Amino acid sequence: MTPFNILLTGPTGYIGGSVLSALLRHPRLDEFNITVLVQPEVEPSRFGAVRHVVPVVGTHDDYTLLKRLASQADVVISCADADDLTAAKAILGGLKQRHHDSATVPILIHTSGMAVLIDDARGDYVSDRINSDLNIHQLESLPHTQPYREVDAAITDASEEGYVKTCIIVPGLVYGIAQTRLVSLGQDSRSQQIRAIVDAGIDRRQGGVIGKGLNVWSHVHIEDLVCLYMHIFDAAICSCRLYVGRNGIYFAESGECDLGEIFQVVAKELSARGCGTSRPTVFTRAEMEKYTFTRMMGANAHARGERSRSIGWKPVHGMRSMLESIRDEVAASMDATEANL
C-alpha cells in the first residue's frame, strides 16, 4: 500500500501538537508517513522516537525547505505562523509542484484565527455584527489589513486555480490545558490568549480589564478544535464531500462571552493566590502599549461555525468549561513565576 504523506508545521505548538497527537491515534496511522518541521532549538530526536513521525529541522523563513517538504506531501496541515505570507507561498508552491509531478490534487488544511474579524472596540462596546462561515461575501469583504486576511486570501485563490484543495480553520479564543503525549516532548500545553491575560495580571500584580470589558469573543476548547481538524482531515483523505476553496472556511466556536467576564475570573483566581484584589482594574494607555494582546482581546470577534457543524462537527465544551479552565491557567502561570524567583 502506498503510504499517505502528511506534512505538519508547528508540532510543538499548542494547536499543532494537539493535532499531531490526534493523528498518532488515528485508526489508519499505519498508512501515514508524517513529517514535522521542528525549530532548530528543539531537539529533533524527541520526535524521532515517535513512530510514524519524521522530524526535519528548519524554520518557516526557509522558503526552499518549506517548498520541498510540501512538494512531497499529499496533505499539509499548517499550524504555525498564520500571518506569514512568505511561508504560505512556499507551501503553496510546493503543493503546486506536487500537483504537477503526481497529477493529483493535494490538500492544505491551514490554521488562521478569529482575529481576522476584529474591530477597534477597545473593550467599550459589543458589536452587532455576527459573522457566519457560510457567508462567503461577508468574509471576502474583510480588508487585507486585517490580521491573517492576506494569507487566507492567497490560500483560497490557490484553491480556485485548481492545483490544491484548501480548507482554512478559524479558531476563536482557544482554551483548555492540552493533555497529550507530546507535552512531555516539549509541546506547549497552554492557550496563548488566556495565558497572556493571566501573565499580564501577574506582571502588574493585579488582574486587568480592557476598557469596559464589553467586547465579545467566540471561544472553543482545544479538544473540540482538534475534532474539527480530524473531521476535515478524514473527509479529505477518503475523498468524501468537503467544502474547499472559497467555501472552505470553517469557524471553530462553541459559544461566546464578553471578555469582561474572563477578566473578572482571572482577577478572582489571581487574588486567591495572593496577587491583587478580586476586582480587575482598567489597563492604562501605557499598559495597552506594553501588553500587545490588548488590541485583539479588546476587540469584538464573534462568529457562528455553521459550515463546521454542517460537516458533522459537534463541540461538547461550553462557557462553564471555559471559565473553569482559567483556574488551571492561573495556577500554571503562578507556579512558573514562583519557580523562577
mmCIF file of C-alpha atoms in Angstrom:
data_model
loop_
_atom_site.group_PDB
_atom_site.id
_atom_site.type_symbol
_atom_site.label_atom_id
_atom_site.label_comp_id
_atom_site.label_asym_id
_atom_site.label_seq_id
_atom_site.Cartn_x
_atom_site.Cartn_y
_atom_site.Cartn_z
ATOM 1 C CA MET A 1 0.000 0.000 0.000
ATOM 2 C CA THR A 2 1.338 3.432 -0.939
ATOM 3 C CA PRO A 3 1.881 5.493 2.217
ATOM 4 C CA PHE A 4 -0.048 8.698 2.735
ATOM 5 C CA ASN A 5 2.398 11.568 3.149
ATOM 6 C CA ILE A 6 1.494 14.283 5.644
ATOM 7 C CA LEU A 7 3.446 17.446 6.440
ATOM 8 C CA LEU A 8 2.582 19.205 9.694
ATOM 9 C CA THR A 9 4.076 22.524 10.744
ATOM 10 C CA GLY A 10 4.067 23.743 14.328
ATOM 11 C CA PRO A 11 4.305 20.321 16.041
ATOM 12 C CA THR A 12 5.476 21.803 19.347
ATOM 13 C CA GLY A 13 2.734 24.428 19.403
ATOM 14 C CA TYR A 14 -0.476 24.338 21.410
ATOM 15 C CA ILE A 15 -2.655 23.583 18.387
ATOM 16 C CA GLY A 16 -0.119 21.812 16.186
ATOM 17 C CA GLY A 17 0.996 19.412 18.903
ATOM 18 C CA SER A 18 -2.603 18.591 19.757
ATOM 19 C CA VAL A 19 -3.406 17.881 16.100
ATOM 20 C CA LEU A 20 -0.290 15.718 15.747
ATOM 21 C CA SER A 21 -1.296 13.756 18.834
ATOM 22 C CA ALA A 22 -4.704 13.105 17.259
ATOM 23 C CA LEU A 23 -3.044 11.875 14.065
ATOM 24 C CA LEU A 24 -0.964 9.461 16.141
ATOM 25 C CA ARG A 25 -4.210 7.982 17.497
ATOM 26 C CA HIS A 26 -5.795 7.711 14.046
ATOM 27 C CA PRO A 27 -7.123 4.243 13.102
ATOM 28 C CA ARG A 28 -5.283 4.480 9.772
ATOM 29 C CA LEU A 29 -1.982 5.550 11.322
ATOM 30 C CA ASP A 30 -0.062 2.650 9.767
ATOM 31 C CA GLU A 31 -0.803 4.160 6.352
ATOM 32 C CA PHE A 32 0.715 7.531 7.269
ATOM 33 C CA ASN A 33 4.177 8.997 6.902
ATOM 34 C CA ILE A 34 4.130 12.160 8.999
ATOM 35 C CA THR A 35 6.847 14.761 8.502
ATOM 36 C CA VAL A 36 7.044 17.565 11.065
ATOM 37 C CA LEU A 37 9.022 20.772 10.770
ATOM 38 C CA VAL A 38 10.750 21.464 14.082
ATOM 39 C CA GLN A 39 12.594 24.632 15.038
ATOM 40 C CA PRO A 40 16.398 24.423 15.477
ATOM 41 C CA GLU A 41 16.116 24.957 19.235
ATOM 42 C CA VAL A 42 14.017 21.787 19.556
ATOM 43 C CA GLU A 43 15.875 18.507 19.991
ATOM 44 C CA PRO A 44 14.715 16.572 16.879
ATOM 45 C CA SER A 45 15.425 13.206 18.482
ATOM 46 C CA ARG A 46 12.408 13.803 20.729
ATOM 47 C CA PHE A 47 10.137 13.418 17.727
ATOM 48 C CA GLY A 48 12.374 10.890 16.015
ATOM 49 C CA ALA A 49 11.497 8.440 18.769
ATOM 50 C CA VAL A 50 7.802 8.743 17.885
ATOM 51 C CA ARG A 51 6.757 6.037 15.447
ATOM 52 C CA HIS A 52 5.485 7.281 12.070
ATOM 53 C CA VAL A 53 6.970 10.760 12.652
ATOM 54 C CA VAL A 54 9.975 12.105 10.735
ATOM 55 C CA PRO A 55 11.336 15.392 12.165
ATOM 56 C CA VAL A 56 13.019 17.878 9.849
ATOM 57 C CA VAL A 57 14.905 20.761 11.431
ATOM 58 C CA GLY A 58 14.200 24.162 9.926
ATOM 59 C CA THR A 59 12.278 27.402 10.175
ATOM 60 C CA HIS A 60 9.401 28.969 8.310
ATOM 61 C CA ASP A 61 11.869 31.501 6.936
ATOM 62 C CA ASP A 62 13.473 28.768 4.829
ATOM 63 C CA TYR A 63 11.377 29.106 1.672
ATOM 64 C CA THR A 64 13.266 26.408 -0.225
ATOM 65 C CA LEU A 65 12.905 23.832 2.548
ATOM 66 C CA LEU A 66 9.207 24.505 3.066
ATOM 67 C CA LYS A 67 8.530 24.258 -0.652
ATOM 68 C CA ARG A 68 10.455 20.994 -0.937
ATOM 69 C CA LEU A 69 8.674 19.392 2.024
ATOM 70 C CA ALA A 70 5.267 20.483 0.726
ATOM 71 C CA SER A 71 6.061 19.079 -2.726
ATOM 72 C CA GLN A 72 6.355 15.626 -1.143
ATOM 73 C CA ALA A 73 3.046 15.785 0.748
ATOM 74 C CA ASP A 74 -0.442 14.585 -0.030
ATOM 75 C CA VAL A 75 -1.766 16.703 2.842
ATOM 76 C CA VAL A 76 -0.217 19.709 4.543
ATOM 77 C CA ILE A 77 -1.583 20.747 7.934
ATOM 78 C CA SER A 78 -0.268 24.208 8.686
ATOM 79 C CA CYS A 79 -0.415 25.092 12.396
ATOM 80 C CA ALA A 80 2.234 27.797 12.664
ATOM 81 C CA ASP A 81 2.778 31.422 11.678
ATOM 82 C CA ALA A 82 -0.742 32.090 10.437
ATOM 83 C CA ASP A 83 0.210 35.603 9.310
ATOM 84 C CA ASP A 84 3.368 34.604 7.407
ATOM 85 C CA LEU A 85 2.602 35.176 3.726
ATOM 86 C CA THR A 86 6.047 34.061 2.562
ATOM 87 C CA ALA A 87 5.706 30.722 4.348
ATOM 88 C CA ALA A 88 2.213 30.256 2.909
ATOM 89 C CA LYS A 89 3.513 30.928 -0.601
ATOM 90 C CA ALA A 90 6.316 28.417 -0.079
ATOM 91 C CA ILE A 91 3.832 25.731 0.941
ATOM 92 C CA LEU A 92 1.531 26.574 -1.964
ATOM 93 C CA GLY A 93 4.483 26.486 -4.351
ATOM 94 C CA GLY A 94 5.393 23.024 -3.126
ATOM 95 C CA LEU A 95 1.832 21.775 -3.439
ATOM 96 C CA LYS A 96 1.660 23.148 -6.970
ATOM 97 C CA GLN A 97 4.793 21.146 -7.769
ATOM 98 C CA ARG A 98 3.182 18.082 -6.167
ATOM 99 C CA HIS A 99 0.167 18.516 -8.441
ATOM 100 C CA HIS A 100 2.414 18.848 -11.486
ATOM 101 C CA ASP A 101 4.525 15.807 -10.635
ATOM 102 C CA SER A 102 1.795 13.418 -9.487
ATOM 103 C CA ALA A 103 -1.305 14.582 -11.398
ATOM 104 C CA THR A 104 -3.118 14.559 -8.049
ATOM 105 C CA VAL A 105 -4.692 17.444 -6.167
ATOM 106 C CA PRO A 106 -3.082 17.720 -2.729
ATOM 107 C CA ILE A 107 -4.816 19.180 0.303
ATOM 108 C CA LEU A 108 -3.900 22.105 2.532
ATOM 109 C CA ILE A 109 -5.551 22.476 5.945
ATOM 110 C CA HIS A 110 -4.460 25.892 7.178
ATOM 111 C CA THR A 111 -4.839 27.427 10.625
ATOM 112 C CA SER A 112 -5.994 31.039 10.647
ATOM 113 C CA GLY A 113 -7.585 32.841 13.586
ATOM 114 C CA MET A 114 -10.700 34.756 14.533
ATOM 115 C CA ALA A 115 -8.640 37.925 14.918
ATOM 116 C CA VAL A 116 -9.319 38.287 11.194
ATOM 117 C CA LEU A 117 -12.733 39.592 12.309
ATOM 118 C CA ILE A 118 -11.637 42.112 14.947
ATOM 119 C CA ASP A 119 -12.795 45.711 15.206
ATOM 120 C CA ASP A 120 -11.435 48.586 17.313
ATOM 121 C CA ALA A 121 -13.813 48.326 20.285
ATOM 122 C CA ARG A 122 -11.074 48.506 22.931
ATOM 123 C CA GLY A 123 -13.495 46.850 25.314
ATOM 124 C CA ASP A 124 -16.009 49.685 25.198
ATOM 125 C CA TYR A 125 -18.855 48.148 23.193
ATOM 126 C CA VAL A 126 -20.258 44.941 21.782
ATOM 127 C CA SER A 127 -20.703 44.802 18.024
ATOM 128 C CA ASP A 128 -23.962 43.637 16.480
ATOM 129 C CA ARG A 129 -22.033 42.078 13.567
ATOM 130 C CA ILE A 130 -22.090 38.307 13.833
ATOM 131 C CA ASN A 131 -20.036 36.529 11.198
ATOM 132 C CA SER A 132 -21.025 33.182 9.696
ATOM 133 C CA ASP A 133 -18.662 30.854 7.886
ATOM 134 C CA LEU A 134 -21.489 30.302 5.400
ATOM 135 C CA ASN A 135 -21.474 33.975 4.388
ATOM 136 C CA ILE A 136 -18.744 33.962 1.766
ATOM 137 C CA HIS A 137 -19.313 37.547 0.625
ATOM 138 C CA GLN A 138 -19.097 38.842 4.188
ATOM 139 C CA LEU A 139 -15.777 37.084 4.671
ATOM 140 C CA GLU A 140 -14.350 38.204 1.352
ATOM 141 C CA SER A 141 -15.269 41.810 2.135
ATOM 142 C CA LEU A 142 -12.788 41.869 5.016
ATOM 143 C CA PRO A 143 -9.887 44.206 4.175
ATOM 144 C CA HIS A 144 -6.443 42.707 3.671
ATOM 145 C CA THR A 145 -5.200 44.898 6.515
ATOM 146 C CA GLN A 146 -6.983 42.596 8.971
ATOM 147 C CA PRO A 147 -4.769 40.029 10.740
ATOM 148 C CA TYR A 148 -4.363 36.832 8.679
ATOM 149 C CA ARG A 149 -6.565 38.105 5.842
ATOM 150 C CA GLU A 150 -3.832 38.441 3.225
ATOM 151 C CA VAL A 151 -2.632 34.894 3.868
ATOM 152 C CA ASP A 152 -6.169 33.479 3.865
ATOM 153 C CA ALA A 153 -6.906 35.188 0.538
ATOM 154 C CA ALA A 154 -3.747 33.806 -1.072
ATOM 155 C CA ILE A 155 -4.715 30.310 0.031
ATOM 156 C CA THR A 156 -8.281 30.467 -1.286
ATOM 157 C CA ASP A 157 -7.023 31.969 -4.560
ATOM 158 C CA ALA A 158 -4.690 28.989 -4.972
ATOM 159 C CA SER A 159 -7.577 26.589 -4.497
ATOM 160 C CA GLU A 160 -9.532 28.381 -7.197
ATOM 161 C CA GLU A 161 -6.630 27.719 -9.586
ATOM 162 C CA GLY A 162 -7.309 24.002 -9.161
ATOM 163 C CA TYR A 163 -3.923 22.617 -8.139
ATOM 164 C CA VAL A 164 -4.760 22.311 -4.442
ATOM 165 C CA LYS A 165 -7.826 21.815 -2.262
ATOM 166 C CA THR A 166 -7.739 24.213 0.670
ATOM 167 C CA CYS A 167 -9.564 24.335 3.978
ATOM 168 C CA ILE A 168 -8.995 27.174 6.427
ATOM 169 C CA ILE A 169 -9.843 26.609 10.086
ATOM 170 C CA VAL A 170 -10.550 29.813 12.013
ATOM 171 C CA PRO A 171 -10.485 29.198 15.778
ATOM 172 C CA GLY A 172 -11.927 31.611 18.280
ATOM 173 C CA LEU A 173 -10.335 32.042 21.692
ATOM 174 C CA VAL A 174 -8.832 28.601 22.288
ATOM 175 C CA TYR A 175 -8.712 27.363 25.863
ATOM 176 C CA GLY A 176 -8.016 24.269 27.952
ATOM 177 C CA ILE A 177 -4.738 22.728 29.091
ATOM 178 C CA ALA A 178 -3.574 20.263 26.427
ATOM 179 C CA GLN A 179 -3.297 16.733 27.804
ATOM 180 C CA THR A 180 -1.386 14.973 25.034
ATOM 181 C CA ARG A 181 1.504 12.524 24.981
ATOM 182 C CA LEU A 182 3.582 15.180 23.223
ATOM 183 C CA VAL A 183 3.601 17.646 26.122
ATOM 184 C CA SER A 184 6.462 15.638 27.637
ATOM 185 C CA LEU A 185 8.342 16.125 24.345
ATOM 186 C CA GLY A 186 8.086 19.895 24.509
ATOM 187 C CA GLN A 187 4.623 20.686 23.162
ATOM 188 C CA ASP A 188 3.171 23.934 24.509
ATOM 189 C CA SER A 189 0.167 22.897 26.584
ATOM 190 C CA ARG A 190 -1.452 26.276 27.125
ATOM 191 C CA SER A 191 -3.691 28.834 25.433
ATOM 192 C CA GLN A 192 -1.811 31.863 24.156
ATOM 193 C CA GLN A 193 -4.710 34.242 24.739
ATOM 194 C CA ILE A 194 -5.674 33.203 28.265
ATOM 195 C CA ARG A 195 -2.031 32.901 29.293
ATOM 196 C CA ALA A 196 -1.321 36.442 28.058
ATOM 197 C CA ILE A 197 -4.183 37.831 30.152
ATOM 198 C CA VAL A 198 -3.054 35.918 33.234
ATOM 199 C CA ASP A 199 0.627 36.797 32.820
ATOM 200 C CA ALA A 200 -0.188 40.492 32.463
ATOM 201 C CA GLY A 201 -2.109 40.318 35.745
ATOM 202 C CA ILE A 202 0.859 38.697 37.468
ATOM 203 C CA ASP A 203 3.252 41.250 35.993
ATOM 204 C CA ARG A 204 1.192 44.229 37.232
ATOM 205 C CA ARG A 205 0.225 42.404 40.455
ATOM 206 C CA GLN A 206 -3.445 42.924 39.699
ATOM 207 C CA GLY A 207 -5.889 41.398 37.240
ATOM 208 C CA GLY A 208 -6.758 43.868 34.499
ATOM 209 C CA VAL A 209 -9.607 44.629 32.127
ATOM 210 C CA ILE A 210 -9.604 46.325 28.732
ATOM 211 C CA GLY A 211 -11.921 49.337 28.776
ATOM 212 C CA LYS A 212 -15.398 48.411 29.969
ATOM 213 C CA GLY A 213 -14.907 44.736 29.139
ATOM 214 C CA LEU A 214 -17.998 44.706 26.929
ATOM 215 C CA ASN A 215 -16.476 43.235 23.769
ATOM 216 C CA VAL A 216 -17.331 39.676 22.762
ATOM 217 C CA TRP A 217 -15.216 36.786 21.509
ATOM 218 C CA SER A 218 -16.229 33.327 20.375
ATOM 219 C CA HIS A 219 -14.358 30.519 22.107
ATOM 220 C CA VAL A 220 -13.515 26.849 21.573
ATOM 221 C CA HIS A 221 -11.924 24.141 23.715
ATOM 222 C CA ILE A 222 -8.691 22.687 22.344
ATOM 223 C CA GLU A 223 -10.220 19.186 22.255
ATOM 224 C CA ASP A 224 -13.228 20.384 20.253
ATOM 225 C CA LEU A 225 -10.917 22.264 17.901
ATOM 226 C CA VAL A 226 -8.844 19.151 17.254
ATOM 227 C CA CYS A 227 -12.041 17.234 16.485
ATOM 228 C CA LEU A 228 -12.778 19.745 13.720
ATOM 229 C CA TYR A 229 -9.327 19.213 12.223
ATOM 230 C CA MET A 230 -9.948 15.467 12.234
ATOM 231 C CA HIS A 231 -13.391 15.827 10.656
ATOM 232 C CA ILE A 232 -11.868 17.793 7.802
ATOM 233 C CA PHE A 233 -8.807 15.552 7.513
ATOM 234 C CA ASP A 234 -10.901 12.377 7.402
ATOM 235 C CA ALA A 235 -13.205 13.800 4.742
ATOM 236 C CA ALA A 236 -10.183 14.841 2.703
ATOM 237 C CA ILE A 237 -8.347 11.511 2.740
ATOM 238 C CA CYS A 238 -11.436 9.430 1.969
ATOM 239 C CA SER A 239 -12.490 11.735 -0.884
ATOM 240 C CA CYS A 240 -15.779 12.446 0.858
ATOM 241 C CA ARG A 241 -17.698 15.606 0.103
ATOM 242 C CA LEU A 242 -15.789 18.547 1.533
ATOM 243 C CA TYR A 243 -16.156 22.286 1.131
ATOM 244 C CA VAL A 244 -12.899 23.762 -0.154
ATOM 245 C CA GLY A 245 -11.551 27.000 -1.568
ATOM 246 C CA ARG A 246 -13.881 29.975 -1.212
ATOM 247 C CA ASN A 247 -16.392 27.692 0.506
ATOM 248 C CA GLY A 248 -13.748 26.028 2.652
ATOM 249 C CA ILE A 249 -13.700 28.448 5.592
ATOM 250 C CA TYR A 250 -14.536 26.755 8.896
ATOM 251 C CA PHE A 251 -15.120 28.729 12.080
ATOM 252 C CA ALA A 252 -14.303 26.832 15.274
ATOM 253 C CA GLU A 253 -16.501 28.062 18.125
ATOM 254 C CA SER A 254 -18.755 26.549 20.747
ATOM 255 C CA GLY A 255 -20.196 29.776 22.133
ATOM 256 C CA GLU A 256 -19.184 33.290 23.030
ATOM 257 C CA CYS A 257 -18.694 35.512 26.049
ATOM 258 C CA ASP A 258 -17.867 39.089 26.873
ATOM 259 C CA LEU A 259 -14.220 39.487 27.776
ATOM 260 C CA GLY A 260 -15.166 41.309 30.948
ATOM 261 C CA GLU A 261 -16.293 38.017 32.430
ATOM 262 C CA ILE A 262 -12.943 36.410 31.638
ATOM 263 C CA PHE A 263 -11.057 39.338 33.163
ATOM 264 C CA GLN A 264 -13.191 39.083 36.301
ATOM 265 C CA VAL A 265 -12.487 35.382 36.747
ATOM 266 C CA VAL A 266 -8.760 35.913 36.128
ATOM 267 C CA ALA A 267 -8.647 38.652 38.784
ATOM 268 C CA LYS A 268 -10.574 36.469 41.224
ATOM 269 C CA GLU A 269 -8.256 33.491 40.734
ATOM 270 C CA LEU A 270 -5.141 35.668 40.957
ATOM 271 C CA SER A 271 -6.451 37.216 44.163
ATOM 272 C CA ALA A 272 -6.996 33.760 45.626
ATOM 273 C CA ARG A 273 -3.272 33.163 45.032
ATOM 274 C CA GLY A 274 -2.349 36.427 46.774
ATOM 275 C CA CYS A 275 -1.969 38.559 43.656
ATOM 276 C CA GLY A 276 -4.106 41.709 43.845
ATOM 277 C CA THR A 277 -7.787 42.112 44.569
ATOM 278 C CA SER A 278 -10.664 40.195 43.048
ATOM 279 C CA ARG A 279 -11.854 43.215 41.064
ATOM 280 C CA PRO A 280 -9.934 43.883 37.826
ATOM 281 C CA THR A 281 -8.613 47.368 37.148
ATOM 282 C CA VAL A 282 -8.553 49.037 33.745
ATOM 283 C CA PHE A 283 -5.338 48.765 31.751
ATOM 284 C CA THR A 284 -3.804 52.211 31.294
ATOM 285 C CA ARG A 285 -2.797 53.526 27.880
ATOM 286 C CA ALA A 286 0.831 52.749 28.671
ATOM 287 C CA GLU A 287 -0.122 49.211 29.690
ATOM 288 C CA MET A 288 -2.120 48.773 26.497
ATOM 289 C CA GLU A 289 1.081 49.538 24.579
ATOM 290 C CA LYS A 290 3.105 47.201 26.783
ATOM 291 C CA TYR A 291 0.724 44.248 26.638
ATOM 292 C CA THR A 292 0.280 43.796 22.908
ATOM 293 C CA PHE A 293 -2.529 41.255 23.267
ATOM 294 C CA THR A 294 -4.884 44.040 24.360
ATOM 295 C CA ARG A 295 -5.620 45.192 20.802
ATOM 296 C CA MET A 296 -7.052 41.821 19.853
ATOM 297 C CA MET A 297 -8.562 40.954 23.218
ATOM 298 C CA GLY A 298 -10.241 44.361 23.417
ATOM 299 C CA ALA A 299 -11.973 43.805 20.075
ATOM 300 C CA ASN A 300 -15.130 42.004 19.049
ATOM 301 C CA ALA A 301 -14.724 38.711 17.200
ATOM 302 C CA HIS A 302 -17.907 36.722 17.405
ATOM 303 C CA ALA A 303 -18.942 34.217 14.828
ATOM 304 C CA ARG A 304 -21.039 31.178 14.029
ATOM 305 C CA GLY A 305 -19.421 27.955 12.847
ATOM 306 C CA GLU A 306 -22.391 26.856 10.769
ATOM 307 C CA ARG A 307 -20.376 25.284 7.969
ATOM 308 C CA SER A 308 -18.247 23.481 10.551
ATOM 309 C CA ARG A 309 -21.354 21.955 12.100
ATOM 310 C CA SER A 310 -22.750 21.080 8.672
ATOM 311 C CA ILE A 311 -19.967 18.507 8.169
ATOM 312 C CA GLY A 312 -20.809 16.763 11.436
ATOM 313 C CA TRP A 313 -18.639 18.637 13.930
ATOM 314 C CA LYS A 314 -20.261 18.724 17.358
ATOM 315 C CA PRO A 315 -18.344 20.656 20.031
ATOM 316 C CA VAL A 316 -19.155 19.488 23.550
ATOM 317 C CA HIS A 317 -17.448 22.090 25.750
ATOM 318 C CA GLY A 318 -19.252 25.306 26.639
ATOM 319 C CA MET A 319 -18.981 28.501 28.637
ATOM 320 C CA ARG A 320 -18.727 26.770 32.001
ATOM 321 C CA SER A 321 -15.789 24.694 30.813
ATOM 322 C CA MET A 322 -14.054 27.811 29.520
ATOM 323 C CA LEU A 323 -14.379 29.723 32.785
ATOM 324 C CA GLU A 324 -13.305 26.696 34.822
ATOM 325 C CA SER A 325 -10.162 26.368 32.703
ATOM 326 C CA ILE A 326 -8.962 29.772 33.893
ATOM 327 C CA ARG A 327 -8.155 28.347 37.324
ATOM 328 C CA ASP A 328 -5.711 25.912 35.722
ATOM 329 C CA GLU A 329 -4.166 28.709 33.646
ATOM 330 C CA VAL A 330 -3.657 30.916 36.704
ATOM 331 C CA ALA A 331 -2.144 28.024 38.653
ATOM 332 C CA ALA A 332 0.254 27.211 35.801
ATOM 333 C CA SER A 333 1.430 30.816 35.438
ATOM 334 C CA MET A 334 1.736 31.403 39.179
ATOM 335 C CA ASP A 335 3.676 28.168 39.642
ATOM 336 C CA ALA A 336 6.041 29.108 36.804
ATOM 337 C CA THR A 337 6.545 32.591 38.250
ATOM 338 C CA GLU A 338 7.268 31.277 41.728
ATOM 339 C CA ALA A 339 9.671 28.674 40.354
ATOM 340 C CA ASN A 340 11.706 31.429 38.683
ATOM 341 C CA LEU A 341 12.016 33.589 41.807
#
